[in-house]
PDB file of C-alpha atoms in Angstrom:
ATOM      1  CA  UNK A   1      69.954  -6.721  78.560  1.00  0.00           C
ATOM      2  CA  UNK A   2      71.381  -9.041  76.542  1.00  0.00           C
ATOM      3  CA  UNK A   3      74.430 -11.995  77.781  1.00  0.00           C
ATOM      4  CA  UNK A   4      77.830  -9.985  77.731  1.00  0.00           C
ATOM      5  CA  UNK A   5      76.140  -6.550  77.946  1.00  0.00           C
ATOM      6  CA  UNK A   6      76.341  -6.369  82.053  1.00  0.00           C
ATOM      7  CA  UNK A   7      76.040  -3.743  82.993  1.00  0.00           C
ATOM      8  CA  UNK A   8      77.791  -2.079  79.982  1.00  0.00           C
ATOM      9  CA  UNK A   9      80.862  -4.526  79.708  1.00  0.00           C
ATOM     10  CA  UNK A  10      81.970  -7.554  78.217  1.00  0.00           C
ATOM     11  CA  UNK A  11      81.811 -10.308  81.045  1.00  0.00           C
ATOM     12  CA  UNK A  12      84.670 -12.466  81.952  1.00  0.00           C
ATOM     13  CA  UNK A  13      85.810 -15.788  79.997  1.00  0.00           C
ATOM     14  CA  UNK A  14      83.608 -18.480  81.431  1.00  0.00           C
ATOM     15  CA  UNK A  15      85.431 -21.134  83.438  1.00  0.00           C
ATOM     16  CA  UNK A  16      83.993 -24.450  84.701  1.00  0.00           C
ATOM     17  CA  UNK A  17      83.320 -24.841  88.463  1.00  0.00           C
ATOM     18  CA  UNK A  18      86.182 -27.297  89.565  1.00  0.00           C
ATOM     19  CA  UNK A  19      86.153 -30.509  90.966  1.00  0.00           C
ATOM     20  CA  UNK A  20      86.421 -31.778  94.362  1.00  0.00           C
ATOM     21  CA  UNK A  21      87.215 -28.642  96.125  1.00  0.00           C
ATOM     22  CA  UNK A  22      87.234 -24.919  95.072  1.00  0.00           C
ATOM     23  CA  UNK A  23      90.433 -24.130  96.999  1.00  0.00           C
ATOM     24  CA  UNK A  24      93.273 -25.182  95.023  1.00  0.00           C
ATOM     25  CA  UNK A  25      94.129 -22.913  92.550  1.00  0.00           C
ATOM     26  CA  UNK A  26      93.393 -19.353  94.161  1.00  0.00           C
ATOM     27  CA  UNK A  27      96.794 -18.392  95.339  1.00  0.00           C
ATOM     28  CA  UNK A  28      98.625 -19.473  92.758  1.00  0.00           C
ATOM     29  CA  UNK A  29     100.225 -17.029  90.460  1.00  0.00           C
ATOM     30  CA  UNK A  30      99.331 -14.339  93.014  1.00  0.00           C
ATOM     31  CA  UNK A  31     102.151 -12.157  94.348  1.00  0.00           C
ATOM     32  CA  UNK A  32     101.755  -9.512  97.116  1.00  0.00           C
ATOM     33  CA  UNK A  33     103.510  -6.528  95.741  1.00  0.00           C
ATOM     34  CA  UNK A  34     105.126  -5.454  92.401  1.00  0.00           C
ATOM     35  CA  UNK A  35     108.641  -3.706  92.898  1.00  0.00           C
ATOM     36  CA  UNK A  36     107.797  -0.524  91.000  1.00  0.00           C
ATOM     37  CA  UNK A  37     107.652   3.224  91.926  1.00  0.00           C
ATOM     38  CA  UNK A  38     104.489   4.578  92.759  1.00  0.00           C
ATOM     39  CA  UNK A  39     103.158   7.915  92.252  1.00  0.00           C
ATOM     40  CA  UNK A  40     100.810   8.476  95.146  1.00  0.00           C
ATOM     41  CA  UNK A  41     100.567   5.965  98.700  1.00  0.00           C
ATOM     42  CA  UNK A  42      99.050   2.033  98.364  1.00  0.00           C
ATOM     43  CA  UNK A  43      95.551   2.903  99.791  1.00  0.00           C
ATOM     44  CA  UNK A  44      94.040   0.566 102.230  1.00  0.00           C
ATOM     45  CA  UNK A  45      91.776  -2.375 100.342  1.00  0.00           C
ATOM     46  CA  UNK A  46      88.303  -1.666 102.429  1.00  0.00           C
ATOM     47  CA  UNK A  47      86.013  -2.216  99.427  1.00  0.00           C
ATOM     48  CA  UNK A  48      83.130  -3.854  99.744  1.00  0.00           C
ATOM     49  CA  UNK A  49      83.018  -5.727  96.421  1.00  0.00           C
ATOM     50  CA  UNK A  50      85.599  -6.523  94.383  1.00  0.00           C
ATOM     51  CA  UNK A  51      86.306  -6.597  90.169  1.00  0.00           C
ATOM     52  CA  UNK A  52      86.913 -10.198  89.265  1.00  0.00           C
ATOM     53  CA  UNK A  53      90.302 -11.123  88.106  1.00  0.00           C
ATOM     54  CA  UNK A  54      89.352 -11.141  84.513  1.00  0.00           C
ATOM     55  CA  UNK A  55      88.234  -7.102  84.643  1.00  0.00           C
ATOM     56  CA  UNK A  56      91.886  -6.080  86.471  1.00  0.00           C
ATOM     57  CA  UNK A  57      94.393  -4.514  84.411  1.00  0.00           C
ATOM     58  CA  UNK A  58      97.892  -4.695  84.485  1.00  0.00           C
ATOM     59  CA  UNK A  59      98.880  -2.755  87.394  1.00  0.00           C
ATOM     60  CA  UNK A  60      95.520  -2.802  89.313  1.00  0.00           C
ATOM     61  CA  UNK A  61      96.387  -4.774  92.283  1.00  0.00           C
ATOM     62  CA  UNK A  62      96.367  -2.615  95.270  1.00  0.00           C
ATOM     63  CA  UNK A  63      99.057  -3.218  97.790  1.00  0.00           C
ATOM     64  CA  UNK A  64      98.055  -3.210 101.827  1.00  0.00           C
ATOM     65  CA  UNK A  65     100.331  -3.565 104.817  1.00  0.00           C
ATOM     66  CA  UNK A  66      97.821  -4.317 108.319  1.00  0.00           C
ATOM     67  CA  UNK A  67      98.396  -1.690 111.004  1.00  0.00           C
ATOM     68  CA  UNK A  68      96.600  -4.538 113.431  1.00  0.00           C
ATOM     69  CA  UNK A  69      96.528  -8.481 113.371  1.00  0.00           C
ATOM     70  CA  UNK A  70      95.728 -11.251 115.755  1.00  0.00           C
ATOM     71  CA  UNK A  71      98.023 -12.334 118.649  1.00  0.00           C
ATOM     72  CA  UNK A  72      98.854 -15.721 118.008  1.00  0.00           C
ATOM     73  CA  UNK A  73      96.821 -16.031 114.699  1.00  0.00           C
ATOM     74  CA  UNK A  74      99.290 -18.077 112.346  1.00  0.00           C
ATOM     75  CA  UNK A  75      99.516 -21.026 115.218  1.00  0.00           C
ATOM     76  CA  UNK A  76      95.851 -20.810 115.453  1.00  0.00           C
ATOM     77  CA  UNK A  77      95.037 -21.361 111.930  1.00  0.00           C
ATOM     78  CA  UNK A  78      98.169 -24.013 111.792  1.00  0.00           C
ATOM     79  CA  UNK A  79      96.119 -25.386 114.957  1.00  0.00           C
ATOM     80  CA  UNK A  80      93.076 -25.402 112.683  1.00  0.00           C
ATOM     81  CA  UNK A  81      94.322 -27.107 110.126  1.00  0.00           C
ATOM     82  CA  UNK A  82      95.650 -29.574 111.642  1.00  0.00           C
ATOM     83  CA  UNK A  83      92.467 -30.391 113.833  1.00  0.00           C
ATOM     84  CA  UNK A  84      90.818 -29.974 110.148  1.00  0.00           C
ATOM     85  CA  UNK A  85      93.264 -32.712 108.205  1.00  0.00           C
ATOM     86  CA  UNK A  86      90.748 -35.330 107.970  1.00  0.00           C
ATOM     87  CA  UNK A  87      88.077 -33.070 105.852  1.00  0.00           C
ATOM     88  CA  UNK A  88      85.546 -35.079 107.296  1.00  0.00           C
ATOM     89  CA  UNK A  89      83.130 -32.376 107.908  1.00  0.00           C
ATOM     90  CA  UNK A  90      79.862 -31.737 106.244  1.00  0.00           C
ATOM     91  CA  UNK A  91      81.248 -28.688 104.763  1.00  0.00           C
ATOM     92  CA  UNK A  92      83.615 -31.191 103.344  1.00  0.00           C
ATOM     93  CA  UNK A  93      81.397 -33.941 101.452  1.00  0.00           C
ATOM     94  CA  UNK A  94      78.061 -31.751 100.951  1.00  0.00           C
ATOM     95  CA  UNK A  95      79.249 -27.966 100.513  1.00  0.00           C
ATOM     96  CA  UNK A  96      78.269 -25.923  97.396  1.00  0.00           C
ATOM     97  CA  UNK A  97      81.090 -27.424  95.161  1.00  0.00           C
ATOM     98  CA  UNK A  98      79.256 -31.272  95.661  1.00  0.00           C
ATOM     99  CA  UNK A  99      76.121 -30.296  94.760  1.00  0.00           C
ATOM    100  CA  UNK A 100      75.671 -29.711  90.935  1.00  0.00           C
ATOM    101  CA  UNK A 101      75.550 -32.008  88.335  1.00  0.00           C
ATOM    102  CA  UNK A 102      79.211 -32.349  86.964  1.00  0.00           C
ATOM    103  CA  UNK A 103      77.842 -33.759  83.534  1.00  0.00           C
ATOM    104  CA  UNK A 104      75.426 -30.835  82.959  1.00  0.00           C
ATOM    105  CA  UNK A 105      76.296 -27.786  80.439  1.00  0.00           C
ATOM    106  CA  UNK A 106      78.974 -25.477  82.523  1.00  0.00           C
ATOM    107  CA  UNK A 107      76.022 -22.638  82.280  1.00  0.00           C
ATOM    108  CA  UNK A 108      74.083 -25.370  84.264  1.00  0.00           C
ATOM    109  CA  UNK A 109      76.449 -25.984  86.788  1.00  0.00           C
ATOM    110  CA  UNK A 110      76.469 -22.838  87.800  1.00  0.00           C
ATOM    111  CA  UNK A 111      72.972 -22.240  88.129  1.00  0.00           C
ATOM    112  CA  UNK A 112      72.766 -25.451  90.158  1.00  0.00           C
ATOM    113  CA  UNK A 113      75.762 -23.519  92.497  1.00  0.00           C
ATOM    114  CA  UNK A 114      73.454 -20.707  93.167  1.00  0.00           C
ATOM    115  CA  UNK A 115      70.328 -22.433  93.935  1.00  0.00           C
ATOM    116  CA  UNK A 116      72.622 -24.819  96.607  1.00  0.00           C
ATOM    117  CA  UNK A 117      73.923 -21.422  97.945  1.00  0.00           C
ATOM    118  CA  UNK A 118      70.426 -20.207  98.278  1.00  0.00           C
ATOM    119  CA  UNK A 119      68.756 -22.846  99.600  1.00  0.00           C
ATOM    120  CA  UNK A 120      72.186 -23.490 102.465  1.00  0.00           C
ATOM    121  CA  UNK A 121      71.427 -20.210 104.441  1.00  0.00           C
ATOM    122  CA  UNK A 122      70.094 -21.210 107.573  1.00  0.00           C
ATOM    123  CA  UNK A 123      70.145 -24.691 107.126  1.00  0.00           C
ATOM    124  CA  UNK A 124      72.058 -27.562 107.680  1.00  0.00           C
ATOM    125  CA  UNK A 125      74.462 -29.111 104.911  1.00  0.00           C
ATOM    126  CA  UNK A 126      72.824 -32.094 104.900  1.00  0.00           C
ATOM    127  CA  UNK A 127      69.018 -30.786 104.436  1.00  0.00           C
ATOM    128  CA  UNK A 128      70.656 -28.323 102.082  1.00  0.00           C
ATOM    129  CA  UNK A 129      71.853 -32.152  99.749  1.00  0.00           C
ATOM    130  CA  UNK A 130      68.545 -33.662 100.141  1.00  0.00           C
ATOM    131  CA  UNK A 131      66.921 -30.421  98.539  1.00  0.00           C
ATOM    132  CA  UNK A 132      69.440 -30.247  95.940  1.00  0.00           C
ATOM    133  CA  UNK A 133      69.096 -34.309  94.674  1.00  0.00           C
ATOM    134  CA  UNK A 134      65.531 -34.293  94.643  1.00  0.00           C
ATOM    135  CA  UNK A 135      65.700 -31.075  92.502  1.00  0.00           C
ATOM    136  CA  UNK A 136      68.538 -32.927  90.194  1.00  0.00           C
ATOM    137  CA  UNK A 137      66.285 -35.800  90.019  1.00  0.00           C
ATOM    138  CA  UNK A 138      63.979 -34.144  87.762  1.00  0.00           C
ATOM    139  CA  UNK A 139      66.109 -31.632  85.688  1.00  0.00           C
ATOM    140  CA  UNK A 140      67.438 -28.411  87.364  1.00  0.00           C
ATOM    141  CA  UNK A 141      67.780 -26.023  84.592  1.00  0.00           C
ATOM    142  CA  UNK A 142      66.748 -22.513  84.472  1.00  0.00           C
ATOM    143  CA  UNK A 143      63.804 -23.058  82.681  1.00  0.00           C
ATOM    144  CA  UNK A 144      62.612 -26.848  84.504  1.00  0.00           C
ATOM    145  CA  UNK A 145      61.964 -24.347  87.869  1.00  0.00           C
ATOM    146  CA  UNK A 146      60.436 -21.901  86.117  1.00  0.00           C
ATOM    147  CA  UNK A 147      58.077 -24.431  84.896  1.00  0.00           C
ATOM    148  CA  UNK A 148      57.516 -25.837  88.425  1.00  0.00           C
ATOM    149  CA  UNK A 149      54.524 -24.499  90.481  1.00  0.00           C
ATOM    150  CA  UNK A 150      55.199 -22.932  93.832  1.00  0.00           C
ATOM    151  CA  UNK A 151      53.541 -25.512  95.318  1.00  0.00           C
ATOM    152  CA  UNK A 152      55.810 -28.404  93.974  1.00  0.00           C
ATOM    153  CA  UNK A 153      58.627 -26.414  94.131  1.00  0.00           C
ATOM    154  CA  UNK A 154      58.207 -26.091  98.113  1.00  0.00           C
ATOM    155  CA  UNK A 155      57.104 -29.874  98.200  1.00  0.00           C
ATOM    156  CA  UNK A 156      61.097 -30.239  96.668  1.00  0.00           C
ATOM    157  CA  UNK A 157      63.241 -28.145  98.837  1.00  0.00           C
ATOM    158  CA  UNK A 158      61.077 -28.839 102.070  1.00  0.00           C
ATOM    159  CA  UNK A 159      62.121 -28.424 104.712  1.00  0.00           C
ATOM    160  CA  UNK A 160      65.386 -26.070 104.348  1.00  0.00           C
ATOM    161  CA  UNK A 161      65.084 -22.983 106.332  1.00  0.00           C
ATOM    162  CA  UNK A 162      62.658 -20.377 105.545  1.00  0.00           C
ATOM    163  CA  UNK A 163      61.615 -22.698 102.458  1.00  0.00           C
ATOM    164  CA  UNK A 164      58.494 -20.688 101.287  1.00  0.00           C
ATOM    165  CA  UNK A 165      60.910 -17.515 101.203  1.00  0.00           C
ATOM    166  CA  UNK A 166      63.019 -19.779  99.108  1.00  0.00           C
ATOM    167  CA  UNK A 167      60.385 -20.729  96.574  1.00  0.00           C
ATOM    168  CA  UNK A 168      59.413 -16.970  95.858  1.00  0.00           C
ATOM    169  CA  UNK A 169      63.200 -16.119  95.957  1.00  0.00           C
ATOM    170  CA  UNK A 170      64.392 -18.833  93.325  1.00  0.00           C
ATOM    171  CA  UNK A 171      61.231 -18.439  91.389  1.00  0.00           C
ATOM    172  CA  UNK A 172      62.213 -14.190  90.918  1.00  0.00           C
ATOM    173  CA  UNK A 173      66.164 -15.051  90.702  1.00  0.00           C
ATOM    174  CA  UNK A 174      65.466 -17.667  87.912  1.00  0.00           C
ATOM    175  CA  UNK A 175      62.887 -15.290  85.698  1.00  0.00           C
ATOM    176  CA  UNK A 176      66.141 -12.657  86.610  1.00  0.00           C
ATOM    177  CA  UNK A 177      68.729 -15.413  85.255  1.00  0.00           C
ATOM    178  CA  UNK A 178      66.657 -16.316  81.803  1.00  0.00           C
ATOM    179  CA  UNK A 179      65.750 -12.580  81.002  1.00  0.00           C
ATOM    180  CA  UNK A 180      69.007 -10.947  81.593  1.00  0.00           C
ATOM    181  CA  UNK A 181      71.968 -13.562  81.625  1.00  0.00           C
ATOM    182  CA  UNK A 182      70.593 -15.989  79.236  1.00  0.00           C
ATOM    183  CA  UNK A 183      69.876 -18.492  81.768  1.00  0.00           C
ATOM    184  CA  UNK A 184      73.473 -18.195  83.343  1.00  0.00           C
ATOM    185  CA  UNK A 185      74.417 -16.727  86.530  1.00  0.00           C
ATOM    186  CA  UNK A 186      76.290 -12.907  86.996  1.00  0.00           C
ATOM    187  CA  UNK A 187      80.196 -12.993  87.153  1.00  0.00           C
ATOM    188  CA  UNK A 188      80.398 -10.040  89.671  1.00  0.00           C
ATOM    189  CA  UNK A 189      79.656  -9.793  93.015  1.00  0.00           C
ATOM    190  CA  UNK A 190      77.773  -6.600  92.818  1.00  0.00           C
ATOM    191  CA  UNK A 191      75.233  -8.049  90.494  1.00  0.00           C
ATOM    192  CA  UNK A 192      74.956 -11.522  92.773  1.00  0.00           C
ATOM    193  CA  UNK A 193      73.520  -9.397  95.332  1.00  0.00           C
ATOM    194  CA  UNK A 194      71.223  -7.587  93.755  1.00  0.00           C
ATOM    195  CA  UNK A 195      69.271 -10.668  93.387  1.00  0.00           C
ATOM    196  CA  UNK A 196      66.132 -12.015  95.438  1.00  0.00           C
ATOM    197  CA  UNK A 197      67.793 -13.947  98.083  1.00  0.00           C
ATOM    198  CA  UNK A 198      71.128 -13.969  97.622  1.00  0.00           C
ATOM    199  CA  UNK A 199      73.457 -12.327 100.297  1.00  0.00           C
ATOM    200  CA  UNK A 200      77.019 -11.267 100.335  1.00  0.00           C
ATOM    201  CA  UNK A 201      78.720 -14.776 101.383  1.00  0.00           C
ATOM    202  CA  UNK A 202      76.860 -16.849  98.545  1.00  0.00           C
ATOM    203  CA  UNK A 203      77.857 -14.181  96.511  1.00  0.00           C
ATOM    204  CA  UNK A 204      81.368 -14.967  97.226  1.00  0.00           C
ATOM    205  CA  UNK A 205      80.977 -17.955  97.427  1.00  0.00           C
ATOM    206  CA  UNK A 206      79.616 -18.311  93.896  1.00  0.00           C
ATOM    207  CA  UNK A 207      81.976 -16.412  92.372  1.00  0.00           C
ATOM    208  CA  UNK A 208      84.629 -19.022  94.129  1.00  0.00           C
ATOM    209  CA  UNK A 209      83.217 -22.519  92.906  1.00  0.00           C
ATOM    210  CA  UNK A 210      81.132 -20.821  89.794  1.00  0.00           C
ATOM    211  CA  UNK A 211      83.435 -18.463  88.004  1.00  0.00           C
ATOM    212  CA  UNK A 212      87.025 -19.690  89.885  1.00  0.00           C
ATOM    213  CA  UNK A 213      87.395 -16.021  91.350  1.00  0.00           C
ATOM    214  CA  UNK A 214      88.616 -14.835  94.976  1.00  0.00           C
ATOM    215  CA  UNK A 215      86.439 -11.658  94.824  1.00  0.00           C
ATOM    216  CA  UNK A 216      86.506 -12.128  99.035  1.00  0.00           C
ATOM    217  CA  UNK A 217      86.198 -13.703 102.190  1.00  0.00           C
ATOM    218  CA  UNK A 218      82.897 -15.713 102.461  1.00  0.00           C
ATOM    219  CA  UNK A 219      81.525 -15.502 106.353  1.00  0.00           C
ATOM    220  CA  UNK A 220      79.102 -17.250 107.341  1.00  0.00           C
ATOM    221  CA  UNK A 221      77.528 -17.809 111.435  1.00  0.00           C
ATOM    222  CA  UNK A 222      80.345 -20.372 111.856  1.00  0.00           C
ATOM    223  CA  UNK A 223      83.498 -17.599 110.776  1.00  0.00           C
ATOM    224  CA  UNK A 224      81.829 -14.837 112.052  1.00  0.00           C
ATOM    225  CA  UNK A 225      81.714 -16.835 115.643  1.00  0.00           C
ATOM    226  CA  UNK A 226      85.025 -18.568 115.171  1.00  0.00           C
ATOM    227  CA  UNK A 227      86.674 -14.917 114.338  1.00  0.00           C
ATOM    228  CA  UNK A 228      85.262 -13.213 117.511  1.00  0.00           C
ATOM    229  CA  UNK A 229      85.957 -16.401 119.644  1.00  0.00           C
ATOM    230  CA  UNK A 230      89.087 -16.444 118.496  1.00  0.00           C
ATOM    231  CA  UNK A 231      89.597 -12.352 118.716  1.00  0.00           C
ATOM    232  CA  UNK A 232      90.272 -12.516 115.395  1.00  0.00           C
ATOM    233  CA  UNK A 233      88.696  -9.235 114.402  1.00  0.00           C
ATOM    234  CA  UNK A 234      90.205  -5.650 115.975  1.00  0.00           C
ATOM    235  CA  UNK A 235      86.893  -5.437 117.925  1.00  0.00           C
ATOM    236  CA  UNK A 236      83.507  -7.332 118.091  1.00  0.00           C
ATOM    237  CA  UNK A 237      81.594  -7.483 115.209  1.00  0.00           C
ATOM    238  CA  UNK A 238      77.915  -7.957 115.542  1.00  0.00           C
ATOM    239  CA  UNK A 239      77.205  -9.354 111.789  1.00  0.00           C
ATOM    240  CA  UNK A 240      78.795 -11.752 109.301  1.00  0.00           C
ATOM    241  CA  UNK A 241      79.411  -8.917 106.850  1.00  0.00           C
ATOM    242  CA  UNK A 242      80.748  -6.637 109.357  1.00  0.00           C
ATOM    243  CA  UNK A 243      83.197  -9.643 110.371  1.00  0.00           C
ATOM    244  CA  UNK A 244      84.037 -10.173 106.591  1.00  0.00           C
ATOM    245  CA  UNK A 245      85.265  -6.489 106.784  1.00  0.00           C
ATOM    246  CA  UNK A 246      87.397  -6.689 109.727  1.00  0.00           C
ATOM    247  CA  UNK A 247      88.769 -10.136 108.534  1.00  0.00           C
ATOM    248  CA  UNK A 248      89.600  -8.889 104.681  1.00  0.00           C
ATOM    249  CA  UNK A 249      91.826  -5.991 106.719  1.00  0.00           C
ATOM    250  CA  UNK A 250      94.255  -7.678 107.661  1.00  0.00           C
ATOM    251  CA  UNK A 251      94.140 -11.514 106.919  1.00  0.00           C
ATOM    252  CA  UNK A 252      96.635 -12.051 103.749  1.00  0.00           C
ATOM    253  CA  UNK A 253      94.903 -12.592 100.659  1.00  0.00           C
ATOM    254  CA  UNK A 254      96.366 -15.799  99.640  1.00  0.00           C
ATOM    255  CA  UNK A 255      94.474 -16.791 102.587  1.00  0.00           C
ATOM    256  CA  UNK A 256      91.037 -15.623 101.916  1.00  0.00           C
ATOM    257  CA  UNK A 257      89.848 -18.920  99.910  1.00  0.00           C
ATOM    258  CA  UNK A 258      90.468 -21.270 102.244  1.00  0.00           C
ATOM    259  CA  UNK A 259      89.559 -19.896 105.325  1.00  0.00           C
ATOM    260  CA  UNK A 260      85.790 -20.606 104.806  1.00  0.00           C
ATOM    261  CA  UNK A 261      85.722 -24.114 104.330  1.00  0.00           C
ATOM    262  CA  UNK A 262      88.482 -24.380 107.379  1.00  0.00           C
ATOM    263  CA  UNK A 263      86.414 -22.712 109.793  1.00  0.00           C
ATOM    264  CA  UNK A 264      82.842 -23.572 108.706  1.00  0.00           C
ATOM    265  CA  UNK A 265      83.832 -27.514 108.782  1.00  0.00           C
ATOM    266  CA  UNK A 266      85.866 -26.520 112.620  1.00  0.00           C
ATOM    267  CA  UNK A 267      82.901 -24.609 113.517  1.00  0.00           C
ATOM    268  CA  UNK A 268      81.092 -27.647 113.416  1.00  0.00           C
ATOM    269  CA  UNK A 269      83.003 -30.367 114.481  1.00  0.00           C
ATOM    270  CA  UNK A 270      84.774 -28.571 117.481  1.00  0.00           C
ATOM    271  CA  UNK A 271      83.842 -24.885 118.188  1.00  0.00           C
ATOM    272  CA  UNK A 272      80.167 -25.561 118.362  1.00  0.00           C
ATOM    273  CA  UNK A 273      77.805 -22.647 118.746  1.00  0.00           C
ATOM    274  CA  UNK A 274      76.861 -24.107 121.908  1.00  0.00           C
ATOM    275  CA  UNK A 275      78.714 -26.171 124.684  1.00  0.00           C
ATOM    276  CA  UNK A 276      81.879 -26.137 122.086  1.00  0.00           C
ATOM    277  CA  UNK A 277      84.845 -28.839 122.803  1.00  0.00           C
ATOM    278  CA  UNK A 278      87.283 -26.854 124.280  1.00  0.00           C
ATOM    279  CA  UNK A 279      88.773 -29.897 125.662  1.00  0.00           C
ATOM    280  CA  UNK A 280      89.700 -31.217 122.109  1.00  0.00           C
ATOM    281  CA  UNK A 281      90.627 -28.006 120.693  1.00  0.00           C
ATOM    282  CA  UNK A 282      94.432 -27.197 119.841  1.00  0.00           C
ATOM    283  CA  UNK A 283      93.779 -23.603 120.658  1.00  0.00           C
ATOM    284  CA  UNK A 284      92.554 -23.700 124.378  1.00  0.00           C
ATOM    285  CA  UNK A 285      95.497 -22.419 125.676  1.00  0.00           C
ATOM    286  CA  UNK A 286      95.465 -19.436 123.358  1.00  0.00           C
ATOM    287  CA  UNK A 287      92.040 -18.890 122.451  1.00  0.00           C
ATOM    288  CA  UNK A 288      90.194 -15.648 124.633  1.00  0.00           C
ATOM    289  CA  UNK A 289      86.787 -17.525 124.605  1.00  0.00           C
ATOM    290  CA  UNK A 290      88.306 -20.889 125.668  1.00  0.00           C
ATOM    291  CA  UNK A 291      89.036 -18.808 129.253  1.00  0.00           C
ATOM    292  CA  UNK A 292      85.414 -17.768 129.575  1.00  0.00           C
ATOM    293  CA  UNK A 293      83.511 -20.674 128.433  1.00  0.00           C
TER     294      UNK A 293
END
């Protein structure tokens, strides 16, 4: 299948990932309604994928109104983001949108997205970095790692989590990426997960600093700790996925880009997996787990 024949469709307008953070623009020219008479009742939006801005209609934006939120969650997240001014994370100076080559083609830069997606899971931002300069350092294109033997490809991401996994994963998403996309990366969720290695949050995230897209919330083990901590989903969820579910139900959507990068940079600075700060933390008063821990 041939560039712009995905899956029977034209594929979006390209846009270049952005600079310095992937957050800005998302909610802007958003509204939450449109004051016009419907036919039939706003369904609910529980979808687990979503069409990417540039395959909506006119008229396709489905309206929601929760039946549940939070107690307390808008002084939480003002909490949060306060704790969270000095975006001095690592989420904040080595997260996906640092970690491609802003000279490179735009096709490039969103390969070199993916592959820093891929290679973050289970690991720590600043292993995740390391990996990614050392595969910079010697030409990260499509075709450069399909060129690269296993063995030197392992020798290069070493040690990220699960690296051999990695190596076979990359190697099959890569051979995907050249037949298929022309050596770019999908613009759809849907096809993002279908390949090796790539799960549901790198998927969104991807679509976020790649293709400048909400397409949903990105949850990772810091949000889907931080949202149960905080009670932050209607009951508790046992995955990230299932806590990306709960969270898209009710949080506004204007709210959805940012609330990744908030809590993945809180969850570790503050509300550690183990022995978190409580002490420092804004929301011990009002947080459930705060009582507990």
């Amino acid at each position: 299948m041939m560039k712009g024949e995905i899956a029977g469709r034209a594929t979006p307008t390209p846009v270049a990932p952005i600079e310095g953070t992937q957050w800005h623009f998302f909610a802007e020219g958003r509204k939450s309604h449109r004051p016009v008479k419907r036919q039939r009742k706003a369904q609910s939006l529980n979808v687990a994928y979503e069409v990417s801005d540039g395959e909506k209609g006119e008229g396709t934006e489905l309206l929601k109104v929760p039946s549940w939120e939070p107690q307390d969650w808008q002084q939480q997240l003002a909490n949060i983001r306060s704790m969270r001014s000095g975006k001095d994370a690592p989420v904040d100076q080595l997260g996906a949108e640092h970690c491609y080559d802003p000279s490179a083609p735009p096709k490039v830069q969103r390969y070199q997205v993916l592959l820093s997606l891929m290679l973050s899971s289970q690991t720590k931002d600043q292993v995740t970095a390391g990996a990614m300069q050392r595969l910079r350092a010697r030409g990260l294109t499509v075709d450069s790692i399909l060129q690269t033997d296993d063995s030197t490809l392992g020798t290069l991401i070493y040690p990220v989590g699960f690296w051999r996994n990695k190596v076979k994963y990359i190697k099959q998403t890569s051979a995907i990426l050249q037949q298929r996309y022309g050596g770019d990366i999908p613009a759809s969720v849907a096809e993002l997960v279908a390949l090796p290695g790539v799960g549901p949050k790198m998927a969104h995230l991807a679509m976020a600093v790649a293709w400048g897209t909400v397409s949903g919330i990105a949850v990772d083990t810091h949000v889907h700790r931080i949202a149960n901590r905080l009670k932050w989903t209607k009951k508790v969820t046992k995955s990230p996925e299932e806590t990306r579910r709960a969270l898209e139900e009710w949080l506004p959507r204007n709210l959805w880009s940012e609330i990744n990068g908030l809590l993945v940079g809180f969850g570790q600075q503050t509300c550690l997996p183990v022995r978190p700060r409580c002490q420092a933390c804004l929301n011990q008063a009002m947080c459930p787990a705060a009582q507990r821990l």
